[in-house]
Short mmCIF file of C-alpha atoms in Angstrom, two decimals:
data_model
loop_
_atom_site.label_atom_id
_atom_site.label_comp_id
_atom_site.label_asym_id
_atom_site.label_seq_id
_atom_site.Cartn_x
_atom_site.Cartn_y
_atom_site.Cartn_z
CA UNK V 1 3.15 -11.18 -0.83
CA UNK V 2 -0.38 -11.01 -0.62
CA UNK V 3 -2.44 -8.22 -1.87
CA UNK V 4 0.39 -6.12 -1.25
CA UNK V 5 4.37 -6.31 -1.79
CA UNK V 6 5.99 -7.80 1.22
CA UNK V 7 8.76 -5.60 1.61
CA UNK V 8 12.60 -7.06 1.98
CA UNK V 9 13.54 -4.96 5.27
CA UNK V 10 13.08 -7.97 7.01
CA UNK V 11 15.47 -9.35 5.14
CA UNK V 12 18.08 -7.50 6.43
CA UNK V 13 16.93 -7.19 9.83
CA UNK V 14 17.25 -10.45 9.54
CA UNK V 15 20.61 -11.20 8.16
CA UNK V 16 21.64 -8.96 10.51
CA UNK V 17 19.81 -10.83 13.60
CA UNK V 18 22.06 -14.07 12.29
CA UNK V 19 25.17 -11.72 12.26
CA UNK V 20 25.53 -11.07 15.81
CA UNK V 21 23.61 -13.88 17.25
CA UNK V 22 20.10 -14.06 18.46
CA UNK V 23 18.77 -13.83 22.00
CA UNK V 24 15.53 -13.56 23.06
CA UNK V 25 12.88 -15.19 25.51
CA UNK V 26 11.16 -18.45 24.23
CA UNK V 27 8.67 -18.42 21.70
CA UNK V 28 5.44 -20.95 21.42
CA UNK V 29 6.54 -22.94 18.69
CA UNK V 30 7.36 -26.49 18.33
CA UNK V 31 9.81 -28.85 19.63
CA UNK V 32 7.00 -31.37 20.28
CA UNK V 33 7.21 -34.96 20.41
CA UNK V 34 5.65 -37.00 17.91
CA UNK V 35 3.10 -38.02 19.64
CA UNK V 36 1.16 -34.88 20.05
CA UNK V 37 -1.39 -34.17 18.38
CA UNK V 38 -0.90 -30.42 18.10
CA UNK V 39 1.52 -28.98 15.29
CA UNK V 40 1.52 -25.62 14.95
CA UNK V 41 1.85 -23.33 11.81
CA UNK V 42 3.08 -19.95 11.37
CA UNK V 43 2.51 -17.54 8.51
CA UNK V 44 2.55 -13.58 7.09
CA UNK V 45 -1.14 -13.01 7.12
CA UNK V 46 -2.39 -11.90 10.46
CA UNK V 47 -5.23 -10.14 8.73
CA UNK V 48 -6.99 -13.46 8.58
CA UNK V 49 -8.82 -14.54 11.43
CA UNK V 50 -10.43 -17.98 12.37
CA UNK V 51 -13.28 -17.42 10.25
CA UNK V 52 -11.15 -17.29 7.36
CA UNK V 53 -11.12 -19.65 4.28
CA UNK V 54 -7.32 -19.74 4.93
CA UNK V 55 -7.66 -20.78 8.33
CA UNK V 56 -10.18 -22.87 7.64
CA UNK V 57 -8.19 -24.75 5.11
CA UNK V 58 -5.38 -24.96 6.68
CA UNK V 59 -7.28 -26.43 9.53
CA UNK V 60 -9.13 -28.80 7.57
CA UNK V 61 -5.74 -30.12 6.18
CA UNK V 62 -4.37 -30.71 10.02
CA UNK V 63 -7.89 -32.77 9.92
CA UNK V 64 -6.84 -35.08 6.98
CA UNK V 65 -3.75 -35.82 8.88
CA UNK V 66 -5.13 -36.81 12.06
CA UNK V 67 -3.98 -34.02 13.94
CA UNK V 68 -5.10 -30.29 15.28
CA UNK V 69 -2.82 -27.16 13.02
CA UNK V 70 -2.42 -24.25 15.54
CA UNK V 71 -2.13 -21.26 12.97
CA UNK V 72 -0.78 -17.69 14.03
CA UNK V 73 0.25 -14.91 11.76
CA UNK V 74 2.88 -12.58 12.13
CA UNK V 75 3.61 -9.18 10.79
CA UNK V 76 6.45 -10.45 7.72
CA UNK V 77 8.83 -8.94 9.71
CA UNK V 78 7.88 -10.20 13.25
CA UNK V 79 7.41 -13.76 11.33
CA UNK V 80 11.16 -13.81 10.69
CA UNK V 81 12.90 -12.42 13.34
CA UNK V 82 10.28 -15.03 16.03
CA UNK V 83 11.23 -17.66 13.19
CA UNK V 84 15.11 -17.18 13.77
CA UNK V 85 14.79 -16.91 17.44
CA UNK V 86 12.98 -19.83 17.82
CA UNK V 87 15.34 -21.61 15.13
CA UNK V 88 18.13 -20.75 17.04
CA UNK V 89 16.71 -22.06 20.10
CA UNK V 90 15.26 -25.18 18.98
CA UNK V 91 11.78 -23.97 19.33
CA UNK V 92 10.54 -24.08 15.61
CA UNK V 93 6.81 -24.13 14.46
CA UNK V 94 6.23 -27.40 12.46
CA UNK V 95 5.28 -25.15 9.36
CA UNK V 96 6.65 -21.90 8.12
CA UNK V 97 5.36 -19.97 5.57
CA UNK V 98 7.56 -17.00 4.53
CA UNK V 99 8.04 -14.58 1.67
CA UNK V 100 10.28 -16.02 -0.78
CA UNK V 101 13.84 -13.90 -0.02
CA UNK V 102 13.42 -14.56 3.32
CA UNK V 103 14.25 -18.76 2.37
CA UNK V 104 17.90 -18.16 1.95
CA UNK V 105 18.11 -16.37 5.10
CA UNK V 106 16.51 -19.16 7.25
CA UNK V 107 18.24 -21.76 5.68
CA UNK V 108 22.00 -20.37 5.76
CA UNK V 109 20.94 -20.26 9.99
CA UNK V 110 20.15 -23.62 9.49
CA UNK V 111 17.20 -23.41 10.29
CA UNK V 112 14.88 -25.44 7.27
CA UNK V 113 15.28 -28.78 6.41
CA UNK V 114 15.60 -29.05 3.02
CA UNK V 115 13.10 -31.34 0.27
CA UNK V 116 15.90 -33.91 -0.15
CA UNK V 117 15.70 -34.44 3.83
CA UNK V 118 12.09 -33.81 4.17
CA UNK V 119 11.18 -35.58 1.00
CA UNK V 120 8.57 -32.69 -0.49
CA UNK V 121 8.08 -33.42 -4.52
CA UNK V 122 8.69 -30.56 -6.58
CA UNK V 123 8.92 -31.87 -9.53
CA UNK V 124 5.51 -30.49 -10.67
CA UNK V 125 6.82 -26.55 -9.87
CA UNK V 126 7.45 -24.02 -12.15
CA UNK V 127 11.52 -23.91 -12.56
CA UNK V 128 11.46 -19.98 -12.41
CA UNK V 129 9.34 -20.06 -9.10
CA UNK V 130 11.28 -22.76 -7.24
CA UNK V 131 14.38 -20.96 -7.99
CA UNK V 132 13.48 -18.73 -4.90
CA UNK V 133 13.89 -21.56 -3.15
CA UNK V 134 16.96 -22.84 -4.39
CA UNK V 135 20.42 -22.23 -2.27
CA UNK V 136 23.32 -23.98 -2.68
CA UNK V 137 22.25 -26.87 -4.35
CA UNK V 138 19.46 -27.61 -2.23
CA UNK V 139 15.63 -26.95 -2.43
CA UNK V 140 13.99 -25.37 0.89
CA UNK V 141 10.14 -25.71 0.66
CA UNK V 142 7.66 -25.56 -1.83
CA UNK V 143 5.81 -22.07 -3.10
CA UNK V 144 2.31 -21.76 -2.45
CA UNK V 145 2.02 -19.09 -5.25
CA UNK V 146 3.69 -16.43 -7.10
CA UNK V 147 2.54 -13.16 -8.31
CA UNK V 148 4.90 -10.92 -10.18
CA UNK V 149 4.73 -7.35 -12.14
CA UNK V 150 3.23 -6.10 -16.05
CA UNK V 151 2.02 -3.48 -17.15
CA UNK V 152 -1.76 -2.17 -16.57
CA UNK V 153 -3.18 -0.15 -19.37
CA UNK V 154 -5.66 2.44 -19.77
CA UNK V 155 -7.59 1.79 -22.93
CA UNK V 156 -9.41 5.02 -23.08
CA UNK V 157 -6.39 6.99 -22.80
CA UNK V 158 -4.64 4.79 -25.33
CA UNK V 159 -7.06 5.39 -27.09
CA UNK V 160 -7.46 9.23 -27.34
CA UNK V 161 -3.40 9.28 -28.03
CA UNK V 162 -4.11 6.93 -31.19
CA UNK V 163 -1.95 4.08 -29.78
CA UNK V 164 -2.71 0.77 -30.19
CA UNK V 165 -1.44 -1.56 -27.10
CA UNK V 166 -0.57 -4.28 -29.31
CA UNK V 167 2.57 -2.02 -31.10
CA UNK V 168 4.03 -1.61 -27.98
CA UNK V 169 6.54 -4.96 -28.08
CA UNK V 170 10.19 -2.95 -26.91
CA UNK V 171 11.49 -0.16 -25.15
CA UNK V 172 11.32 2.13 -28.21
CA UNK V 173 7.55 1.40 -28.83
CA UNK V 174 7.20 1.82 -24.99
CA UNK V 175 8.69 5.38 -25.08
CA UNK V 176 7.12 6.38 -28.80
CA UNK V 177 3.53 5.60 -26.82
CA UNK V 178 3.92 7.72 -23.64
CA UNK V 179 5.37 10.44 -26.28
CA UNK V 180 2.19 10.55 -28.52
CA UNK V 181 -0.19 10.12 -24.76
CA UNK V 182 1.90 13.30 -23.40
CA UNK V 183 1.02 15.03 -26.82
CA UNK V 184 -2.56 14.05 -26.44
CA UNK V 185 -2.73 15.81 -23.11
CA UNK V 186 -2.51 12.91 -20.96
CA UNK V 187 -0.18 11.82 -18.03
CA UNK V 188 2.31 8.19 -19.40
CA UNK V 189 3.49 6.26 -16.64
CA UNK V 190 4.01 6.08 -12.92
CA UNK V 191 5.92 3.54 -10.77
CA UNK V 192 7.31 3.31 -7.72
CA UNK V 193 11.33 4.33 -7.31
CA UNK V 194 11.01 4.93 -3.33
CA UNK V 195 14.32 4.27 -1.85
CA UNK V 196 13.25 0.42 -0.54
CA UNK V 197 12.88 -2.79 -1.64
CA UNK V 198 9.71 -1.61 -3.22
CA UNK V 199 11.82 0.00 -5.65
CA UNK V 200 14.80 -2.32 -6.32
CA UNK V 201 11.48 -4.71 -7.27
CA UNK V 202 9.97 -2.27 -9.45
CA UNK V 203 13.22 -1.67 -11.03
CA UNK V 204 14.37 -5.22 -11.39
CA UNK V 205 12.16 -6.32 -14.71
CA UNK V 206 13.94 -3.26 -16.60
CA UNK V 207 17.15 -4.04 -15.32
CA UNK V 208 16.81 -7.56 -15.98
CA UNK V 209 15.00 -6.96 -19.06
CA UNK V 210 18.17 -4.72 -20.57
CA UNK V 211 20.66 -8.07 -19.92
CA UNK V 212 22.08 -6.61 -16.98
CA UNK V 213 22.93 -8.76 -14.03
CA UNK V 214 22.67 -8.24 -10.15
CA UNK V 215 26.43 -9.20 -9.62
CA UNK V 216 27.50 -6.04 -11.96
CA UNK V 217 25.14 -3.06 -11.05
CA UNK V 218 27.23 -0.66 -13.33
CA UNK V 219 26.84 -2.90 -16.69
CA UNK V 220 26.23 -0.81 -20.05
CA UNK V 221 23.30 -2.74 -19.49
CA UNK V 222 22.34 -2.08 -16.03
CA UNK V 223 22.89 1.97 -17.13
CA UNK V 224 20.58 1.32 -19.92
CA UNK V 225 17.91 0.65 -17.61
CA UNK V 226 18.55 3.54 -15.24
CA UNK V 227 18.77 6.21 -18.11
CA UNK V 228 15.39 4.54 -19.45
CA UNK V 229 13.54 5.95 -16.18
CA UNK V 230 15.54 9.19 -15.79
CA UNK V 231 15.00 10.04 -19.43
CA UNK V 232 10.85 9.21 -18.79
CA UNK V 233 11.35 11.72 -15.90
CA UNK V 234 13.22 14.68 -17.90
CA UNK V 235 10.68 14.19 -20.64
CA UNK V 236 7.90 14.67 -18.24
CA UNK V 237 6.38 10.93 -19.56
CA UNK V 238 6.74 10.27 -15.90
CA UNK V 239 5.66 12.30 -12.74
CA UNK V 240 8.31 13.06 -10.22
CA UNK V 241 6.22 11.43 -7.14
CA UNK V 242 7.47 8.60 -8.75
CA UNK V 243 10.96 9.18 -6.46
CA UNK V 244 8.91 8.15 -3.89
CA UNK V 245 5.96 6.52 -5.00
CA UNK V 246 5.39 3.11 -3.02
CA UNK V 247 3.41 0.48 -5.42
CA UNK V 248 0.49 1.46 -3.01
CA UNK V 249 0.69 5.81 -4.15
CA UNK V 250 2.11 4.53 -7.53
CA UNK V 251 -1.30 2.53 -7.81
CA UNK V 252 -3.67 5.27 -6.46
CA UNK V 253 -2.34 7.49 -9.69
CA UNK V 254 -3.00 5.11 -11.75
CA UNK V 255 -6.47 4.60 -10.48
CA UNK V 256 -7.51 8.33 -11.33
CA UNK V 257 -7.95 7.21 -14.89
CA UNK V 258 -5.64 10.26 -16.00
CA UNK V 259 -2.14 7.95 -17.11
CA UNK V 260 -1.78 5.46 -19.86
CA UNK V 261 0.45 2.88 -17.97
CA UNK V 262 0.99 1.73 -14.19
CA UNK V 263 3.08 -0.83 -12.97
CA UNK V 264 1.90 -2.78 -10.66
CA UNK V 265 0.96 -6.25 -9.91
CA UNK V 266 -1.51 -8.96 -9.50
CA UNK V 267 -2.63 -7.64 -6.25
CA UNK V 268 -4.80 -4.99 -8.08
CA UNK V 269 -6.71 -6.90 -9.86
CA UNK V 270 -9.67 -6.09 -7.58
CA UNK V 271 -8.92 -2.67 -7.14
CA UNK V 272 -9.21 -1.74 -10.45
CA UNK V 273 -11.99 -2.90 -11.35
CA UNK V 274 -13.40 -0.92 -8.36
CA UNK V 275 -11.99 2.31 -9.99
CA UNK V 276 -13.74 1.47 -12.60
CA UNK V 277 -11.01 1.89 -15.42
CA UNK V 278 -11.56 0.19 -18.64
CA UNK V 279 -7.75 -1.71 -18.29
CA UNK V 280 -5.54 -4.10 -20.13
CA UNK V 281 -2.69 -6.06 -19.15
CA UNK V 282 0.79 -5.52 -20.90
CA UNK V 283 3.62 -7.81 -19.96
CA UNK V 284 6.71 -5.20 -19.50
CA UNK V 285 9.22 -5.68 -22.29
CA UNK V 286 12.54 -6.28 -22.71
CA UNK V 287 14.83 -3.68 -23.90
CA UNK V 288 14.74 -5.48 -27.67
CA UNK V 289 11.75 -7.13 -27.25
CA UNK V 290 10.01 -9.85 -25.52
CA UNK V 291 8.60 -10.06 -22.24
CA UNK V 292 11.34 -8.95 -19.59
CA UNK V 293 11.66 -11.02 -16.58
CA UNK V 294 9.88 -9.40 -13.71
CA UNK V 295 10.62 -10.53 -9.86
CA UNK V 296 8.71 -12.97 -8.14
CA UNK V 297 6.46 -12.28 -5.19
CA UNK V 298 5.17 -14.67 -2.93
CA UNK V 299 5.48 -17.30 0.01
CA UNK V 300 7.48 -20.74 0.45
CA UNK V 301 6.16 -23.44 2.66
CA UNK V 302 9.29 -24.85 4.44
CA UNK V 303 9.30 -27.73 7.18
CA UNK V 304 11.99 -26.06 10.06
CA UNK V 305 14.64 -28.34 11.52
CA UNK V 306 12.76 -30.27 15.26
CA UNK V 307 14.66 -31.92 17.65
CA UNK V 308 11.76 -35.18 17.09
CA UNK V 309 11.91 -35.79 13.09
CA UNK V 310 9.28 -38.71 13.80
CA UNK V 311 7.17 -35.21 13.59
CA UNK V 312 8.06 -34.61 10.26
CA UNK V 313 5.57 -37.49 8.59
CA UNK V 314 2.56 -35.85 9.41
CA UNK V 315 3.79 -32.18 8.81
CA UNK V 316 4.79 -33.46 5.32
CA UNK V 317 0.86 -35.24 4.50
CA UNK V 318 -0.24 -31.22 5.56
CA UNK V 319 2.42 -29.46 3.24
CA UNK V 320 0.65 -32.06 0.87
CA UNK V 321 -2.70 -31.19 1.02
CA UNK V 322 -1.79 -27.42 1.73
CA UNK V 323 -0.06 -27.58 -2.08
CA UNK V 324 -2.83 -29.95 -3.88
CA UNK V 325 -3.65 -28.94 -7.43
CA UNK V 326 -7.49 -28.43 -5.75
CA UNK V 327 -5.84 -25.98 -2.79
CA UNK V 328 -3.54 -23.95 -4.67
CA UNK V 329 -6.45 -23.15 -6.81
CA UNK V 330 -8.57 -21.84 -4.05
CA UNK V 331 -5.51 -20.52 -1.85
CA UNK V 332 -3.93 -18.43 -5.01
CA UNK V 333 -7.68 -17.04 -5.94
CA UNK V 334 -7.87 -15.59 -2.28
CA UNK V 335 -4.46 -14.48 -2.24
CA UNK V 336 -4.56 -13.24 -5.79
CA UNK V 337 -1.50 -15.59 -6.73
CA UNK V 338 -0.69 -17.06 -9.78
CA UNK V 339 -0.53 -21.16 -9.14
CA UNK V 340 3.29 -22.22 -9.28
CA UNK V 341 1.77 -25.36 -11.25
CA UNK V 342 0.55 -25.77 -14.97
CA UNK V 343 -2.22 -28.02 -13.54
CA UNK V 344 -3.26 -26.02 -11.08
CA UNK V 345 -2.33 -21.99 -13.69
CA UNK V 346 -4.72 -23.88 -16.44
CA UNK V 347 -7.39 -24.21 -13.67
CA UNK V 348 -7.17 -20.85 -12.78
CA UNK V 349 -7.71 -19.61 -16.35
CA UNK V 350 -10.40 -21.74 -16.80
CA UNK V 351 -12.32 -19.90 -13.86
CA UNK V 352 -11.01 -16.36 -15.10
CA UNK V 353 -9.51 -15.70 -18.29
CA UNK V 354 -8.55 -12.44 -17.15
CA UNK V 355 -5.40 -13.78 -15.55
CA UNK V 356 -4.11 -15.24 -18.75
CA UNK V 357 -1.63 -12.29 -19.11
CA UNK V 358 -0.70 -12.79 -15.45
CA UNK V 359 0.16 -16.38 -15.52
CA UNK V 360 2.13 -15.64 -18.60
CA UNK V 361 3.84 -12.88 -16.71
CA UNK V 362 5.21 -15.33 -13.58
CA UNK V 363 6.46 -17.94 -16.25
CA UNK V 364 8.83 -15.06 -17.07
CA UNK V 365 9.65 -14.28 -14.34
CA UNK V 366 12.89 -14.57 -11.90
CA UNK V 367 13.10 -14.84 -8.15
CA UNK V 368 15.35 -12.18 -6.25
CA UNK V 369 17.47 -14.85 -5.05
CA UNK V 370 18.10 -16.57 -7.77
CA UNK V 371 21.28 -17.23 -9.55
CA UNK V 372 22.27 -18.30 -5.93
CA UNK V 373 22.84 -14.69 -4.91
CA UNK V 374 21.18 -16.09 -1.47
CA UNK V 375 21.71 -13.63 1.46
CA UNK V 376 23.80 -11.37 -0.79
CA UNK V 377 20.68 -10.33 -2.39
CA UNK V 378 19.49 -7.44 0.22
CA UNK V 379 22.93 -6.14 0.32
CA UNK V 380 22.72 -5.66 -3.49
CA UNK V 381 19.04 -4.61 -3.57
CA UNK V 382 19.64 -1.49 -0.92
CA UNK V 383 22.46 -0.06 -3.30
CA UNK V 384 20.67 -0.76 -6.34
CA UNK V 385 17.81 1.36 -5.15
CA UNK V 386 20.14 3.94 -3.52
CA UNK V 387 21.17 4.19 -7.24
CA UNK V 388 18.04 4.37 -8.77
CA UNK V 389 16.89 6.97 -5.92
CA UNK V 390 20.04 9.31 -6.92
CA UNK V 391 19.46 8.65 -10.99
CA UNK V 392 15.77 9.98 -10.16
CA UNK V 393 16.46 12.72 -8.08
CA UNK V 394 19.46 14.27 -10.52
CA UNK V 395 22.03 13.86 -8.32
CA UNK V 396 24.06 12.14 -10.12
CA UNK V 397 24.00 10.86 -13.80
CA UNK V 398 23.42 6.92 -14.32
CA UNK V 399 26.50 5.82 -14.92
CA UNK V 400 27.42 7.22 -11.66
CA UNK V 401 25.37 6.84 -9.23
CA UNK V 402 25.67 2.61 -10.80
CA UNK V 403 29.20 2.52 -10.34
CA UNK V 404 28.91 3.40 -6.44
CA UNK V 405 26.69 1.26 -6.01
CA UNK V 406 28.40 -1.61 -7.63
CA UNK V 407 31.48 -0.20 -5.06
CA UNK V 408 29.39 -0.41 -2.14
CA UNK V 409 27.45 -3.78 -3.44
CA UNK V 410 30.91 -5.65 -3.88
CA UNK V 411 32.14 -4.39 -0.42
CA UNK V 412 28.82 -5.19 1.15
CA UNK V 413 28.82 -9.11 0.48
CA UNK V 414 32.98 -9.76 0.45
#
């Protein structure tokens, strides 16, 4: 993700892509011998262009090595299905860099080499961030960045309602506040609950945050969770365009300066200070208290399987420089990415101490993949917000609408 969620569709396009086998012409990506001095690089953000200070650095660090980086950047889906197709025939870039589910999808094709192979330290990366990574016992690449979820706050209309942000530590002193803003004339909360992976990922750091786990989506737990948004929804504490609210509409409600809370992520940042909204950051709690874990956002550098691993020296000295306390400073401030280093997170603060509450928010947080869920994470995800979607909508009650989907989940990934 950069200044937007990367969505998980591509995901499952491209699970399914490795399910009945991939055809396809071609593509322009490696296979090179080791003597060329051309490596090429492939990545999720075709809005930058070759004047870019992305481009630039990640041409400067093909410099360093002695070599020329051909970058090109795909669509995030069009990055993974070209990724698998050219995996599949041999044909890799030297460098991917993909959004973090997309990891255990490449590397069950086969696909990535993994850090013990390619010899990339992690030792210096955030536990919780690597995780994404993480299938099977092995490591696949190194993140450049994470960005994650919390809770933005309107002080002025806090303020008006007599709440005081710092009482709100639980899900009881969550509710009690949009209560006393609704009684104050003002709108509570909006989200986003669309029926995607936009709103499994919006759900996740409530579900997670009641104790509930992925592999049992009908948990006393995992109902807890849903019943906390359906209840915000009958109590009018929450708008109904939150059914299908992306995290883009979800954030241009927020932005009109009429609701207390919005979650969103670290992607706004900019945006709202343009609106102009005098704002605070709340991490989102756990159901007893405590910051909840939220899912992590961002991409993995990984080093794809060539048929010449001479190659892989110099591809490795770029993935070096690429992820050097110095460049994930500058590469996380452009992307608006939390470092996935303490080095490189202190750094950050030091140049904005706005993003204090953000960095605190990633080190709680949990990759979608993690607990070695792997590829059976999208199955899971698109009941889990088919749930949600039916909670919201009233057609069925929480408890329900979680136990199909735990029905469907379990026969999904058997």
């Amino acid at each position: 993700m950069t200044t937007k969620f990367r969505r998980g569709a591509a995901i499952a396009v491209a699970a399914a892509l490795v399910g009945v086998g991939l055809v396809g012409c071609a593509s322009s990506g490696g296979g090179t011998s080791a003597s060329s001095k051309s490596y090429t690089f492939w990545d999720p953000y075709p809005q930058f262009d070759q004047s870019a200070a992305w481009t630039k650095l990640v041409e400067s660090c093909g410099t360093k090595a002695g070599v020329t980086v051909k970058r090109t950047g795909y669509d995030t889906t069009a990055l993974t299905n070209k990724a698998l197709l050219a995996g599949q025939q041999g044909n890799s870039p030297d460098m991917l860099l993909v959004d973090n589910p997309v990891v255990s999808t490449l590397a069950d094709a086969g696909i990535l080499t993994s850090t013990a192979e390619n010899k990339l330290d992690t030792s210096a990366i955030d536990k919780n961030i690597i995780a994404a990574g993480e299938i099977g016992g092995k490591t696949y690449g190194v993140p450049i960045g994470a960005n994650t979820l919390a809770l933005y706050y309107n002080k002025t209309v806090l303020k008006a309602a007599g709440v005081d942000a710092a009482s709100i530590t639980d899900w009881a002193t969550l509710t009690d506040a949009l209560a006393k803003v609704k009684a104050a004339g003002k709108k509570g909360i909006t989200f986003s609950g669309i029926n995607t992976e936009e709103g499994s990922f919006q759900f996740l750091p409530w579900f997670w945050g009641s104790g509930a786990n992925l592999t049992q989506l009908d948990s006393p737990q995992a109902v807890a969770a849903l019943t906390l948004w359906t209840d915000w929804l009958k109590k009018g504490y929450a708008p109904n365009s939150v059914i299908q609210n992306t995290q883009t509409t979800s954030w241009q409600e927020f932005a009109t300066g009429d609701y207390a809370f919005g979650e969103n992520g670290t992607w706004q940042l900019g945006n709202v200070k343009q609106a102009g909204i005098d704002y605070g950051i709340l991490t989102i709690p756990a159901e007893s208290g405590g910051p909840a874990a939220a899912p992590t956002g961002g991409e993995f550098l990984t080093i794809p399987v060539q048929k010449d691993a001479a190659r892989y020296a110099t591809t490795k000295k770029i993935v070096n420089c690429l992820t050097s306390t110095a460049n994930f400073v500058t590469t996380d401030n452009t992307l608006s990415y939390i470092a996935p280093t303490a080095d490189a997170q202190a750094a950050q603060v030091a140049g904005n101490a706005a993003l204090k509450p953000w960095v605190d928010a990633v080190k709680a947080a949990k990759g979608r993949t993690s607990d070695n869920l792997g590829t059976k994470y999208p199955k899971i995800s698109e009941q889990l917000w088919t749930a949600v979607q039916t909670a919201l909508s009233g057609s069925q009650t929480p408890e329900a609408a979680l136990k199909a989907a735990q029905t469907a989940a379990a026969a999904a990934i058997k």
